[in-house]
Amino acid sequence: MLNVSPFAAEGPNARPDNKVATPAGLPHLAPMQVIRSPAAMQRLAGKWQRAGARICLVPTMGFLHAGHLSLLKRARREAGRRGRVVLSLYV
């Protein structure tokens, strides 16, 4: 499972570009990006939209649980292989 901590870009898998390395054994997953500002997310979403990607948002209030995982799986199905899934973590 991916580390979805808001501090993932600062953990043991951190990279300077704010992407967390894909976990071993899950090559189909893209690296997770940690976006820290609304403006940065808006720019990134605009780029994805211009490229024709479908974007699905899974909003959370922190304390991630199995229900969130279920929503992430559904978002992935809805977005498709070329789409983007965004999880917001509000704490």
Protein backbone atom coordinates (compact mmCIF):
# COMPACT_ATOMS: atom_id res chain seq x y z
CA MET A 1 0.00 0.00 0.00
CA LEU A 2 1.16 3.51 -0.74
CA ASN A 3 2.14 5.75 2.12
CA VAL A 4 -0.55 8.41 2.07
CA SER A 5 0.83 10.43 4.94
CA PRO A 6 0.80 14.19 4.38
CA PHE A 7 4.47 14.00 5.33
CA ALA A 8 5.32 11.29 2.77
CA ALA A 9 7.67 13.63 0.92
CA GLU A 10 9.71 13.89 4.10
CA GLY A 11 9.87 10.18 4.96
CA PRO A 12 12.35 7.42 4.15
CA ASN A 13 11.11 7.16 0.54
CA ALA A 14 11.31 10.90 -0.08
CA ARG A 15 12.73 12.35 -3.25
CA PRO A 16 13.58 16.01 -3.91
CA ASP A 17 10.74 16.34 -6.46
CA ASN A 18 8.04 15.60 -3.81
CA LYS A 19 7.28 12.21 -5.33
CA VAL A 20 7.32 9.09 -3.23
CA ALA A 21 8.83 6.01 -4.83
CA THR A 22 6.39 3.37 -6.05
CA PRO A 23 6.29 0.47 -3.60
CA ALA A 24 8.05 -2.71 -4.67
CA GLY A 25 5.66 -5.28 -6.07
CA LEU A 26 3.18 -2.64 -7.26
CA PRO A 27 4.67 -1.51 -10.59
CA HIS A 28 1.25 -0.48 -11.93
CA LEU A 29 1.02 2.36 -9.41
CA ALA A 30 2.43 5.75 -10.26
CA PRO A 31 4.52 7.55 -7.67
CA MET A 32 2.50 9.62 -5.27
CA GLN A 33 2.92 13.39 -5.36
CA VAL A 34 2.41 15.56 -2.31
CA ILE A 35 0.82 18.88 -3.23
CA ARG A 36 0.87 21.41 -0.42
CA SER A 37 -1.02 24.42 -1.79
CA PRO A 38 -4.35 24.95 -3.54
CA ALA A 39 -2.65 27.00 -6.26
CA ALA A 40 -0.22 24.17 -7.04
CA MET A 41 -3.10 21.68 -7.20
CA GLN A 42 -5.05 23.97 -9.51
CA ARG A 43 -2.08 24.30 -11.86
CA LEU A 44 -1.54 20.54 -11.91
CA ALA A 45 -5.24 19.77 -12.44
CA GLY A 46 -5.34 22.28 -15.30
CA LYS A 47 -2.37 20.56 -16.92
CA TRP A 48 -4.10 17.18 -16.58
CA GLN A 49 -7.35 18.56 -18.01
CA ARG A 50 -5.58 20.08 -21.00
CA ALA A 51 -4.02 16.67 -21.62
CA GLY A 52 -7.50 15.12 -21.58
CA ALA A 53 -7.11 13.17 -18.34
CA ARG A 54 -10.15 12.39 -16.23
CA ILE A 55 -9.66 13.52 -12.62
CA CYS A 56 -11.36 11.89 -9.63
CA LEU A 57 -11.16 13.40 -6.14
CA VAL A 58 -11.43 11.43 -2.90
CA PRO A 59 -11.80 13.98 -0.08
CA THR A 60 -10.99 12.84 3.46
CA MET A 61 -10.94 14.34 6.92
CA GLY A 62 -7.85 12.43 7.98
CA PHE A 63 -7.79 9.10 9.83
CA LEU A 64 -7.64 6.97 6.69
CA HIS A 65 -9.59 3.73 6.89
CA ALA A 66 -10.96 0.89 4.72
CA GLY A 67 -13.81 3.09 3.49
CA HIS A 68 -11.29 5.49 1.98
CA LEU A 69 -9.49 2.61 0.28
CA SER A 70 -12.81 1.54 -1.22
CA LEU A 71 -13.36 5.07 -2.53
CA LEU A 72 -9.83 5.16 -3.97
CA LYS A 73 -10.45 1.90 -5.83
CA ARG A 74 -13.72 3.23 -7.21
CA ALA A 75 -12.04 6.50 -8.23
CA ARG A 76 -9.35 4.53 -10.06
CA ARG A 77 -12.00 2.59 -11.98
CA GLU A 78 -13.88 5.80 -12.83
CA ALA A 79 -10.74 7.69 -13.88
CA GLY A 80 -9.43 4.86 -16.04
CA ARG A 81 -5.83 3.97 -16.71
CA ARG A 82 -4.92 7.40 -18.07
CA GLY A 83 -6.88 9.35 -15.48
CA ARG A 84 -5.69 10.84 -12.23
CA VAL A 85 -6.87 10.08 -8.72
CA VAL A 86 -6.44 12.80 -6.11
CA LEU A 87 -6.83 12.20 -2.39
CA SER A 88 -7.18 15.27 -0.23
CA LEU A 89 -6.12 14.85 3.36
CA TYR A 90 -7.55 17.47 5.68
CA VAL A 91 -6.30 17.39 9.25
